[in-house]
Amino acid sequence: MRIKWFSLIRITGLICVLLYHFFQMRYTGGFIGVDIFFTFSGYLITALALDEFSRSNKFRLGDFYYRRIMRILPPLLLMIAFVLPFTLLVSKDYITDLPKQLAAAVGFSTNIFEINTGGTYESRFIPHLFVHTWSLAIEVQFYLVWGFILYLLTKITPNVKKFRIRVFFASAVLAAVSATVMYLRAQSLSEFSPIYFSSIAHIFPFFIGSMLGSIAGIQDLLPAFSNSVAKHWNKAGAVTFMVLNLACLFALAYVLRFDQRKTYMFGFLLASLFAACAILGANILHRKTPNTKEPFIFTYIADISYSVYLFHWPLFVIFSKIYPTWLAALITTILSVLFASVSFYFLEPLIRGKAVSIGKHKITFKHIVAPLGLGLTLAIGLGVYLCLQAPSISSLEKNLLLGGIQQDADQLSTTYVQAAPKPPKKENAQNSAQDDGATIIGDSVTLGSRKYLLDHMKNVDIDAEGNRTMDKAYNVLMNAQNSGRLKRNVVICIGTNSLDDYQQQTEKVIKDLKPGHHLIFITPHDGHADSSYNSYKLAVWERTLPKKYKFITIGDWDKVARAHQNLFAGTDGTHFGGRDDISKLYLDCIKDALTRAEKTPVKK
């Protein structure tokens, strides 16, 4: 039995995800599309289990696992086979760690792989081609756990009524535990990807769907629900209720941000509740429109939504590095729909042993054995070749790693020199070269260009580190200041990884810097940022500081970079380590700020 209007739930989830990946700067919360899918899956699986138990008083766990794996695995393998040839269009950076990526994807453990390797969902480096399969990993992990729990409940439950009650309360408890874990973990983290990828913290949408499934199933319904639908709902009310909740989901997709704590404390929970209410509305509308046929376009998009989700991400990652964003999104959408249609309507049924009719011809699996075998052989061969060619880290990560190693070596050498005995200073000695130079404290952007800066600047110390925020920069500043290593000009190149309290952190730097120094802030540049990003807000706020503090100078790297955005082609839009053309612009920006700083007073 197919419930009409459920297609709109799937379509909403797909649109949210596509808008987020294609136009991340505008639809900053579209990642909740995955939570819509999670909630719907939890609902559907539980409702079907209740129907099966109602019919036969049994729940066949082996059959359940077989159906799930046959629905998920074939499209996944087909996606990998279709996508791999396109990787030849871009640099090897895009197949970084490919063997492990593939193993994690087909082993349904991408979420664990990303957590263990420090991956981020909003990668600022080269994004993994198959990072989006983290959601499949959590889904399969849910099926394994929940399917077994349902099986155990059927063994101790004599009738459908008690089974429904126990399923509801088991779902409620597990949803509450998972949502609480996410809420508590969000309190103390600055990097949210480990929570986002976590099975324990992010599995609650499934169980919210399961709670609904135990009440408003597909065929077997709670009597109270059937009576309520018959007495208190009409078609207009059902439409209004469903559309209102879908509108709330789109609103969340527009306002939520991945790097905001409130998203994890409340955002995902709200998205799951709105999705559950939309599912409920669609269920009621189905029962109130028995003679209405659902438009084909709805069912078509819903049918291919899972495969479109699989195809779109790796294709967009590849094409977005070749074409402008709008064109890459268009090409990705066309190819994803084409490949997904072939997969869902042709290859998947044949693989499951069903016949497919094309015109007057009926095709069975035996008709495609030879071409499918040849295609898979070529795909496996290409996959092996690409795995052998795949670097373990991208060129950008390699540049940052080497920069970090060189920085450690330089700091060790400096410590050795400072520890050596020194002749006593003359009492009337004026400011030394040490005092007149510059101390630069930066993040991964500075770290990537550290060698270039050192080669083209004199009397400068650079301390840079990836993912450094202003509070960590403050600690570096205080250590240098307390040990007497801080030079006269202090350059702060921080902000790409800005947290919500960026103003307080920056004010602390300004307040605790000792007198006798110039303070130079280099505004952060993130090629993906718009006015809603903290890095963008920080740059705007930093530009106001010289009016308040005469010893502060601004080097407007964000303005310079945006004026030369074409030079960032082939990068992630933010980092440019190893690119001398952009490194020179960065150097000139810092030098210009230092020159202007010398015309201002030091901190009194």
Coordinates of C-alpha atoms in Angstrom, one line a residue:
M1 CA 0.0 0.0 0.0
R2 CA 1.4 3.3 -1.1
I3 CA 0.5 6.4 1.0
K4 CA -0.2 9.4 -1.2
W5 CA 1.5 12.7 -0.4
F6 CA 4.4 11.0 1.3
S7 CA 6.2 12.0 -1.8
L8 CA 6.1 15.6 -0.7
I9 CA 8.1 14.7 2.4
R10 CA 10.8 13.1 0.4
I11 CA 10.9 15.9 -2.1
T12 CA 11.2 18.5 0.7
G13 CA 14.1 16.6 2.2
L14 CA 15.8 16.4 -1.2
I15 CA 15.3 20.0 -2.1
C16 CA 16.7 21.2 1.3
V17 CA 19.9 19.1 0.8
L18 CA 20.4 20.2 -2.8
L19 CA 19.9 23.9 -2.0
Y20 CA 22.4 23.6 0.9
H21 CA 25.1 21.9 -1.2
F22 CA 24.6 24.1 -4.3
F23 CA 24.0 27.4 -2.6
Q24 CA 25.4 27.0 0.9
M25 CA 25.9 30.7 1.6
R26 CA 22.1 31.4 1.2
Y27 CA 20.5 28.1 2.4
T28 CA 22.7 27.6 5.4
G29 CA 20.5 25.1 7.2
G30 CA 19.5 22.9 4.3
F31 CA 21.4 20.0 5.9
I32 CA 18.2 19.3 7.9
G33 CA 17.0 17.6 4.7
V34 CA 18.9 14.6 6.0
D35 CA 17.0 14.7 9.3
I36 CA 13.7 14.8 7.3
F37 CA 14.8 11.6 5.6
F38 CA 15.8 10.1 8.9
T39 CA 12.4 10.8 10.5
F40 CA 10.6 9.5 7.5
S41 CA 12.7 6.3 7.5
G42 CA 12.1 5.7 11.2
Y43 CA 8.3 6.2 10.6
L44 CA 8.2 3.9 7.5
I45 CA 10.2 1.1 9.0
T46 CA 8.3 0.9 12.2
A47 CA 4.9 1.2 10.5
L48 CA 5.8 -1.6 8.1
A49 CA 7.0 -3.8 11.1
L50 CA 3.6 -3.2 12.8
D51 CA 1.8 -4.1 9.7
E52 CA 3.8 -7.3 9.4
F53 CA 3.2 -8.3 13.0
S54 CA -0.5 -7.5 12.7
R55 CA -0.9 -9.8 9.7
S56 CA 1.2 -12.8 10.9
N57 CA 2.0 -12.2 14.5
K58 CA 5.7 -12.4 13.5
F59 CA 8.6 -10.2 12.5
R60 CA 11.1 -11.9 10.3
L61 CA 14.4 -10.3 11.1
G62 CA 16.4 -11.9 8.3
D63 CA 13.9 -10.7 5.7
F64 CA 13.9 -7.2 7.2
Y65 CA 17.7 -7.0 6.9
Y66 CA 17.7 -8.4 3.4
R67 CA 15.1 -5.9 2.2
R68 CA 17.0 -3.0 3.7
I69 CA 20.4 -4.0 2.3
M70 CA 18.9 -4.6 -1.2
R71 CA 17.3 -1.2 -1.1
I72 CA 20.5 0.6 0.0
L73 CA 23.5 -1.2 -1.3
P74 CA 22.8 -1.6 -5.1
P75 CA 22.2 2.1 -5.7
L76 CA 25.3 2.9 -3.6
L77 CA 27.5 0.6 -5.7
L78 CA 26.1 1.9 -8.9
M79 CA 26.7 5.5 -7.8
I80 CA 30.4 4.7 -7.1
A81 CA 30.7 3.0 -10.5
F82 CA 29.2 5.9 -12.3
V83 CA 31.1 8.6 -10.4
L84 CA 34.6 7.2 -10.5
P85 CA 35.3 8.1 -14.2
F86 CA 34.4 11.7 -13.6
T87 CA 37.3 12.0 -11.1
L88 CA 39.7 11.9 -14.0
L89 CA 38.5 15.5 -14.8
V90 CA 40.0 17.0 -11.7
S91 CA 43.3 16.8 -9.8
K92 CA 44.3 13.9 -7.6
D93 CA 43.4 15.9 -4.5
Y94 CA 39.8 14.9 -5.1
I95 CA 40.6 11.2 -4.7
T96 CA 42.6 11.8 -1.5
D97 CA 42.3 8.7 0.8
L98 CA 40.1 7.1 -1.8
P99 CA 40.6 3.5 -0.7
K100 CA 39.5 4.3 2.9
Q101 CA 36.6 6.4 1.6
L102 CA 35.3 3.5 -0.5
A103 CA 35.8 1.0 2.3
A104 CA 33.9 3.3 4.7
A105 CA 31.1 3.9 2.2
V106 CA 30.4 0.3 1.3
G107 CA 31.0 -0.8 4.9
F108 CA 28.4 1.8 6.1
S109 CA 30.9 3.4 8.5
T110 CA 31.6 6.8 6.9
N111 CA 30.4 8.6 9.9
I112 CA 33.0 6.8 12.1
F113 CA 35.7 7.3 9.5
E114 CA 35.1 11.0 9.4
I115 CA 35.1 11.3 13.1
N116 CA 38.3 9.3 13.5
T117 CA 40.1 11.3 10.7
G118 CA 39.0 14.7 12.0
G119 CA 36.8 15.2 8.9
T120 CA 34.3 18.1 8.9
Y121 CA 30.9 18.2 7.1
E122 CA 31.6 21.7 5.9
S123 CA 35.1 20.9 4.8
R124 CA 37.4 23.9 4.3
F125 CA 39.9 21.8 2.4
I126 CA 39.2 19.3 -0.4
P127 CA 35.8 17.7 0.5
H128 CA 35.7 13.9 0.5
L129 CA 33.7 12.6 -2.6
F130 CA 31.7 10.2 -0.5
V131 CA 31.4 12.1 2.8
H132 CA 27.6 12.2 2.2
T133 CA 27.4 8.5 2.8
W134 CA 27.7 9.3 6.5
S135 CA 23.9 9.4 6.6
L136 CA 23.7 5.9 5.1
A137 CA 26.0 4.7 7.8
I138 CA 23.8 6.0 10.6
E139 CA 20.7 4.7 8.7
V140 CA 22.1 1.2 8.5
Q141 CA 23.3 1.3 12.1
F142 CA 19.7 2.3 13.0
Y143 CA 18.3 -0.6 11.1
L144 CA 20.7 -3.1 12.7
V145 CA 19.8 -1.9 16.3
W146 CA 16.1 -1.1 15.8
G147 CA 15.4 -4.2 13.8
F148 CA 16.8 -6.4 16.5
I149 CA 14.9 -4.5 19.2
L150 CA 11.6 -5.0 17.2
Y151 CA 12.4 -8.7 16.9
L152 CA 12.9 -9.0 20.6
L153 CA 9.7 -7.2 21.3
T154 CA 7.7 -9.5 19.1
K155 CA 9.0 -12.5 21.1
I156 CA 7.7 -11.1 24.4
T157 CA 4.5 -9.5 23.2
P158 CA 1.3 -11.5 22.8
N159 CA -0.8 -9.0 20.7
V160 CA -0.6 -6.0 18.4
K161 CA -1.9 -3.5 21.0
K162 CA 0.8 -4.3 23.5
F163 CA 3.4 -4.4 20.8
R164 CA 2.4 -0.9 19.6
I165 CA 2.6 0.4 23.2
R166 CA 6.1 -1.1 23.8
V167 CA 7.4 0.1 20.4
F168 CA 6.2 3.6 21.3
F169 CA 7.8 3.8 24.7
A170 CA 11.0 2.1 23.4
S171 CA 11.2 4.7 20.7
A172 CA 10.5 7.6 23.1
V173 CA 13.2 6.5 25.5
L174 CA 15.8 6.1 22.7
A175 CA 14.9 9.4 21.1
A176 CA 15.1 11.2 24.5
V177 CA 18.5 9.7 25.2
S178 CA 20.0 10.5 21.8
A179 CA 18.6 14.1 21.8
T180 CA 19.9 14.7 25.3
V181 CA 23.4 13.5 24.3
M182 CA 23.4 15.9 21.4
Y183 CA 22.2 18.8 23.6
L184 CA 24.8 18.1 26.3
R185 CA 27.7 17.6 23.9
A186 CA 26.9 20.8 22.1
Q187 CA 27.6 22.8 25.2
S188 CA 31.4 22.4 25.2
L189 CA 32.4 21.9 21.6
S190 CA 33.7 24.4 19.0
E191 CA 33.8 21.8 16.2
F192 CA 30.4 20.3 15.7
S193 CA 31.1 17.7 13.0
P194 CA 31.9 14.9 15.6
I195 CA 28.3 15.4 17.0
Y196 CA 26.8 15.7 13.6
F197 CA 28.4 12.4 12.5
S198 CA 27.7 10.6 15.8
S199 CA 25.3 7.7 15.6
I200 CA 24.4 8.1 19.3
A201 CA 23.8 11.8 19.2
H202 CA 22.1 12.0 15.8
I203 CA 19.9 9.0 15.7
F204 CA 17.0 10.5 17.5
P205 CA 15.1 11.6 14.3
F206 CA 14.6 7.9 13.4
F207 CA 13.1 7.2 16.8
I208 CA 10.8 10.3 16.6
G209 CA 9.6 8.8 13.3
S210 CA 9.2 5.5 15.0
M211 CA 7.0 7.0 17.7
L212 CA 4.7 8.3 15.0
G213 CA 4.8 5.0 13.1
S214 CA 3.6 3.2 16.2
I215 CA 0.5 5.4 16.3
A216 CA -0.3 6.4 12.7
G217 CA 1.0 3.4 10.7
I218 CA 0.3 2.5 7.1
Q219 CA -2.4 -0.2 7.2
D220 CA -2.7 -1.1 10.8
L221 CA -3.7 2.0 12.7
L222 CA -4.2 2.9 16.4
P223 CA -8.0 2.9 16.8
A224 CA -7.9 6.3 18.5
F225 CA -6.0 7.7 15.5
S226 CA -8.6 6.3 13.1
N227 CA -11.5 7.7 15.1
S228 CA -9.7 11.1 15.3
V229 CA -9.2 11.3 11.6
A230 CA -12.8 10.3 10.9
K231 CA -14.3 12.8 13.4
H232 CA -12.0 15.8 13.6
W233 CA -10.1 16.2 10.3
N234 CA -11.2 17.2 6.9
K235 CA -9.3 17.6 3.6
A236 CA -8.6 21.3 4.0
G237 CA -7.4 20.9 7.6
A238 CA -5.0 18.1 6.5
V239 CA -3.6 20.2 3.6
T240 CA -3.1 23.2 5.9
F241 CA -1.4 21.2 8.6
M242 CA 1.0 19.4 6.2
V243 CA 1.8 22.6 4.2
L244 CA 2.4 24.6 7.4
N245 CA 4.9 22.1 8.7
L246 CA 6.7 21.8 5.3
A247 CA 6.9 25.6 5.3
C248 CA 8.5 25.5 8.8
L249 CA 11.1 23.1 7.5
F250 CA 12.0 25.4 4.6
A251 CA 12.2 28.3 7.1
L252 CA 14.7 26.2 9.3
A253 CA 16.7 25.4 6.1
Y254 CA 17.0 29.2 5.6
V255 CA 18.0 30.3 9.1
L256 CA 19.9 27.5 10.7
R257 CA 23.7 27.4 10.6
F258 CA 26.0 24.4 10.9
D259 CA 28.5 26.1 13.2
Q260 CA 25.9 27.5 15.6
R261 CA 25.4 25.8 19.0
K262 CA 21.6 26.4 18.9
T263 CA 21.4 24.2 15.8
Y264 CA 22.4 21.2 17.9
M265 CA 20.6 22.2 21.0
F266 CA 17.2 22.8 19.3
G267 CA 17.4 23.0 15.5
F268 CA 17.6 19.3 14.6
L269 CA 15.0 18.4 17.2
L270 CA 12.6 21.0 15.7
A271 CA 13.3 19.8 12.2
S272 CA 12.5 16.2 13.2
L273 CA 9.2 17.3 14.9
F274 CA 8.2 19.4 11.9
A275 CA 8.9 16.4 9.7
A276 CA 6.9 14.1 11.8
C277 CA 4.0 16.5 11.8
A278 CA 4.2 16.8 8.0
I279 CA 4.2 13.0 7.7
L280 CA 1.1 12.9 9.9
G281 CA -0.6 15.5 7.8
A282 CA 0.2 13.5 4.6
N283 CA -1.1 10.4 6.2
I284 CA -4.4 12.1 7.1
L285 CA -4.7 13.7 3.7
H286 CA -4.2 10.3 2.1
R287 CA -7.2 9.0 4.0
K288 CA -9.3 12.1 3.2
T289 CA -8.6 11.9 -0.6
P290 CA -9.4 8.3 -1.6
N291 CA -10.4 9.2 -5.1
T292 CA -7.6 11.7 -5.8
K293 CA -4.6 10.5 -7.8
E294 CA -1.2 11.9 -6.8
P295 CA 0.6 13.7 -9.7
F296 CA 3.1 11.6 -11.5
I297 CA 5.9 14.2 -11.1
F298 CA 5.6 13.9 -7.3
T299 CA 5.9 10.1 -7.3
Y300 CA 8.7 10.2 -9.9
I301 CA 10.9 12.6 -7.9
A302 CA 10.2 10.7 -4.6
D303 CA 11.1 7.4 -6.3
I304 CA 14.5 8.7 -7.4
S305 CA 15.2 10.9 -4.4
Y306 CA 17.5 8.4 -2.7
S307 CA 19.6 7.9 -5.8
V308 CA 19.7 11.6 -6.6
Y309 CA 21.0 12.2 -3.1
L310 CA 23.7 9.6 -3.7
F311 CA 24.8 11.0 -7.1
H312 CA 24.6 14.7 -6.6
W313 CA 27.3 15.3 -4.0
P314 CA 30.4 13.7 -5.7
L315 CA 29.3 15.1 -9.1
F316 CA 28.9 18.6 -7.7
V317 CA 32.2 18.5 -5.9
I318 CA 33.9 17.6 -9.2
F319 CA 31.9 20.0 -11.5
S320 CA 32.1 22.9 -9.1
K321 CA 35.9 23.0 -9.6
I322 CA 35.5 23.1 -13.4
Y323 CA 32.5 25.4 -13.9
P324 CA 30.7 28.3 -12.1
T325 CA 28.5 27.2 -9.3
W326 CA 25.2 27.7 -11.1
L327 CA 26.4 25.7 -14.1
A328 CA 27.9 23.0 -11.9
A329 CA 24.5 22.8 -10.1
L330 CA 22.6 22.5 -13.4
I331 CA 24.9 19.8 -14.8
T332 CA 24.9 17.9 -11.5
T333 CA 21.1 18.0 -11.3
I334 CA 20.6 16.8 -14.9
L335 CA 23.1 13.9 -14.5
S336 CA 21.9 13.0 -11.1
V337 CA 18.3 12.7 -12.3
L338 CA 19.4 10.7 -15.4
F339 CA 21.6 8.3 -13.5
A340 CA 19.1 7.9 -10.6
S341 CA 16.3 7.2 -13.1
V342 CA 18.3 4.5 -14.8
S343 CA 19.3 3.1 -11.4
F344 CA 15.8 3.0 -9.8
Y345 CA 13.6 2.1 -12.8
F346 CA 16.0 -0.2 -14.7
L347 CA 19.0 -1.6 -12.9
E348 CA 17.8 -2.0 -9.4
P349 CA 14.6 -4.0 -10.3
L350 CA 16.7 -6.3 -12.5
I351 CA 19.3 -6.9 -9.8
R352 CA 16.4 -7.8 -7.4
G353 CA 15.2 -10.4 -9.9
K354 CA 12.2 -8.4 -11.3
A355 CA 11.5 -8.0 -15.1
V356 CA 11.5 -4.6 -16.6
S357 CA 9.4 -3.6 -19.7
I358 CA 10.8 -1.3 -22.3
G359 CA 8.1 -0.8 -24.9
K360 CA 7.0 -4.2 -26.0
H361 CA 10.2 -5.9 -24.8
K362 CA 10.5 -7.5 -21.4
I363 CA 14.0 -7.5 -20.0
T364 CA 15.2 -9.8 -17.2
F365 CA 18.5 -10.0 -15.3
K366 CA 19.9 -12.6 -17.7
H367 CA 19.7 -10.0 -20.5
I368 CA 22.1 -7.6 -18.7
V369 CA 24.5 -10.1 -17.1
A370 CA 27.1 -9.6 -19.8
P371 CA 27.0 -5.8 -20.1
L372 CA 26.6 -5.4 -16.4
G373 CA 29.5 -7.7 -15.7
L374 CA 31.7 -5.8 -18.2
G375 CA 30.7 -2.5 -16.7
L376 CA 31.5 -3.6 -13.2
T377 CA 34.8 -5.1 -14.3
L378 CA 35.8 -1.8 -15.9
A379 CA 34.6 0.1 -12.8
I380 CA 36.6 -2.2 -10.5
G381 CA 39.6 -1.8 -12.7
L382 CA 39.3 2.0 -12.7
G383 CA 38.7 1.9 -9.0
V384 CA 41.9 -0.1 -8.3
Y385 CA 43.9 2.2 -10.6
L386 CA 42.5 5.4 -8.8
C387 CA 43.1 3.8 -5.4
L388 CA 46.8 3.2 -6.4
Q389 CA 47.1 6.8 -7.6
A390 CA 45.2 8.4 -4.6
P391 CA 47.3 10.5 -2.3
S392 CA 47.0 9.9 1.4
I393 CA 46.6 13.7 2.0
S394 CA 45.7 16.5 -0.3
S395 CA 48.3 19.0 -1.6
L396 CA 46.8 21.7 0.7
E397 CA 47.0 19.4 3.7
K398 CA 50.5 18.5 2.8
N399 CA 51.5 22.1 2.6
L400 CA 50.0 22.8 6.0
L401 CA 51.7 19.7 7.5
L402 CA 55.1 20.8 6.1
G403 CA 54.5 24.3 7.3
G404 CA 53.7 23.0 10.8
I405 CA 56.8 20.9 10.9
Q406 CA 59.0 23.7 9.7
Q407 CA 57.4 26.0 12.3
D408 CA 58.1 23.5 15.1
A409 CA 61.7 23.2 13.9
D410 CA 62.0 27.0 13.9
Q411 CA 60.6 27.4 17.3
L412 CA 62.9 24.7 18.7
S413 CA 65.9 26.5 17.2
T414 CA 64.7 29.8 18.7
T415 CA 64.3 28.2 22.1
Y416 CA 67.8 26.8 22.0
V417 CA 69.2 30.2 21.0
Q418 CA 67.3 32.0 23.8
A419 CA 68.5 29.4 26.3
A420 CA 72.2 30.1 25.5
P421 CA 74.1 32.5 27.7
K422 CA 73.9 36.1 26.5
P423 CA 76.2 39.1 27.3
P424 CA 74.6 41.6 29.6
K425 CA 72.7 44.5 27.9
K426 CA 73.9 48.0 28.1
E427 CA 71.9 50.1 30.4
N428 CA 71.2 52.8 27.8
A429 CA 70.3 50.4 25.0
Q430 CA 67.4 51.5 22.9
N431 CA 64.8 49.3 21.3
S432 CA 66.5 46.3 19.8
A433 CA 65.7 44.6 16.4
Q434 CA 63.7 42.1 18.4
D435 CA 61.4 44.9 19.6
D436 CA 61.1 46.6 16.2
G437 CA 60.0 43.5 14.3
A438 CA 56.7 41.8 14.0
T439 CA 55.0 38.8 15.7
I440 CA 52.4 37.2 13.5
I441 CA 49.8 34.9 15.0
G442 CA 47.6 33.1 12.5
D443 CA 45.5 30.2 11.6
S444 CA 45.7 27.7 8.7
V445 CA 45.6 30.5 6.1
T446 CA 48.8 31.9 7.5
L447 CA 50.3 28.5 8.1
G448 CA 49.9 27.6 4.4
S449 CA 51.8 30.8 3.3
R450 CA 54.3 30.8 6.3
K451 CA 57.4 29.9 4.3
Y452 CA 56.6 32.6 1.6
L453 CA 56.1 35.2 4.3
L454 CA 59.4 34.3 6.1
D455 CA 61.3 34.4 2.7
H456 CA 60.0 37.9 2.0
M457 CA 60.0 39.6 5.4
K458 CA 62.7 40.5 7.9
N459 CA 62.7 40.2 11.7
V460 CA 59.4 38.4 11.9
D461 CA 58.1 35.5 14.1
I462 CA 55.2 33.5 12.8
D463 CA 53.1 31.2 14.9
A464 CA 50.2 29.6 13.0
E465 CA 48.0 26.6 13.4
G466 CA 45.0 25.1 11.6
N467 CA 41.5 25.7 13.1
R468 CA 42.9 28.3 15.5
T469 CA 40.2 30.6 16.9
M470 CA 40.7 34.0 18.7
D471 CA 40.7 32.5 22.1
K472 CA 43.6 30.2 21.2
A473 CA 45.4 33.1 19.5
Y474 CA 45.1 34.9 22.9
N475 CA 46.9 32.1 24.6
V476 CA 49.7 32.2 22.1
L477 CA 49.9 36.0 22.5
M478 CA 50.1 35.8 26.3
N479 CA 52.8 33.1 26.2
A480 CA 54.9 35.2 23.9
Q481 CA 54.3 38.3 26.0
N482 CA 55.1 36.7 29.3
S483 CA 58.3 35.2 28.0
G484 CA 59.5 38.5 26.5
R485 CA 59.4 37.2 22.9
L486 CA 56.7 39.6 21.7
K487 CA 57.9 42.1 19.1
R488 CA 56.8 45.7 18.8
N489 CA 54.2 45.0 16.0
V490 CA 51.7 42.3 16.8
V491 CA 49.8 41.0 13.8
I492 CA 46.6 38.9 14.4
C493 CA 45.6 36.9 11.3
I494 CA 42.6 35.1 12.9
G495 CA 38.9 34.8 12.1
T496 CA 38.2 32.2 9.5
N497 CA 37.1 30.0 12.3
S498 CA 35.2 32.6 14.3
L499 CA 32.9 31.5 17.1
D500 CA 29.8 33.3 18.2
D501 CA 31.7 35.3 20.9
Y502 CA 34.3 36.7 18.5
Q503 CA 33.9 40.2 19.9
Q504 CA 34.5 39.3 23.5
Q505 CA 37.5 37.2 22.5
T506 CA 39.0 40.0 20.4
E507 CA 38.4 42.6 23.1
K508 CA 40.3 40.4 25.5
V509 CA 43.3 40.4 23.1
I510 CA 43.1 44.2 22.9
K511 CA 42.8 44.7 26.7
D512 CA 45.6 42.4 27.8
L513 CA 48.2 43.4 25.3
K514 CA 50.8 45.3 27.2
P515 CA 51.8 48.9 26.4
G516 CA 54.5 49.6 23.8
H517 CA 53.0 47.6 20.9
H518 CA 51.1 48.2 17.7
L519 CA 48.2 45.8 17.1
I520 CA 47.4 44.9 13.6
F521 CA 44.3 42.8 12.7
I522 CA 44.2 41.1 9.3
T523 CA 40.6 40.6 8.4
P524 CA 39.6 37.0 7.6
H525 CA 38.5 35.9 4.2
D526 CA 36.3 32.9 3.5
G527 CA 35.3 32.5 -0.1
H528 CA 32.0 30.9 0.9
A529 CA 31.0 33.4 3.5
D530 CA 28.2 35.9 3.3
S531 CA 26.9 38.4 5.8
S532 CA 25.5 35.7 8.0
Y533 CA 28.9 34.1 8.7
N534 CA 30.8 35.0 11.9
S535 CA 34.0 35.4 9.9
Y536 CA 32.3 38.1 7.7
K537 CA 30.8 39.8 10.8
L538 CA 34.2 39.8 12.5
A539 CA 35.8 41.5 9.4
V540 CA 33.1 44.2 9.5
W541 CA 33.5 44.8 13.2
E542 CA 37.4 44.8 13.0
R543 CA 37.2 47.7 10.5
T544 CA 35.6 49.9 13.2
L545 CA 38.4 49.3 15.8
P546 CA 40.9 52.0 14.7
K547 CA 38.4 54.7 15.5
K548 CA 38.2 53.5 19.0
Y549 CA 41.8 52.4 19.5
K550 CA 44.6 54.6 18.0
F551 CA 47.2 51.8 18.3
I552 CA 45.1 49.4 16.1
T553 CA 45.6 49.1 12.3
I554 CA 43.5 47.0 9.9
G555 CA 45.0 45.0 7.0
D556 CA 41.8 44.3 5.0
W557 CA 42.7 40.9 3.5
D558 CA 39.0 40.1 3.0
K559 CA 38.6 43.2 0.7
V560 CA 41.8 42.4 -1.2
A561 CA 40.9 38.7 -1.7
R562 CA 37.3 39.5 -2.9
A563 CA 38.8 41.9 -5.4
H564 CA 41.0 39.0 -6.8
Q565 CA 38.6 36.1 -6.3
N566 CA 39.5 34.8 -9.8
L567 CA 43.0 33.9 -8.5
F568 CA 41.4 31.4 -6.0
A569 CA 40.2 29.1 -8.9
G570 CA 41.1 25.5 -8.0
T571 CA 41.3 26.2 -4.3
D572 CA 38.6 25.9 -1.6
G573 CA 38.1 29.7 -1.8
T574 CA 39.9 30.4 1.5
H575 CA 43.3 28.7 1.6
F576 CA 46.1 29.2 -1.0
G577 CA 49.3 27.6 0.5
G578 CA 51.7 27.0 -2.3
R579 CA 50.2 29.6 -4.6
D580 CA 52.8 32.4 -4.9
D581 CA 50.4 34.8 -6.8
I582 CA 48.0 34.8 -3.9
S583 CA 50.7 34.6 -1.2
K584 CA 52.2 37.8 -2.6
L585 CA 48.9 39.6 -2.3
Y586 CA 48.7 38.3 1.3
L587 CA 52.2 39.5 2.0
D588 CA 51.5 42.9 0.5
C589 CA 48.4 43.3 2.6
I590 CA 50.4 42.6 5.8
K591 CA 53.3 44.8 4.8
D592 CA 51.0 47.7 4.0
A593 CA 49.3 47.4 7.4
L594 CA 52.7 47.3 9.1
T595 CA 53.8 50.5 7.2
R596 CA 50.6 52.3 8.2
A597 CA 50.9 51.1 11.8
E598 CA 54.3 52.8 12.2
K599 CA 52.5 56.1 11.6
T600 CA 50.3 55.5 14.6
P601 CA 51.1 55.5 18.4
V602 CA 51.8 52.4 20.3
K603 CA 49.5 51.3 23.1
K604 CA 50.0 53.5 26.1

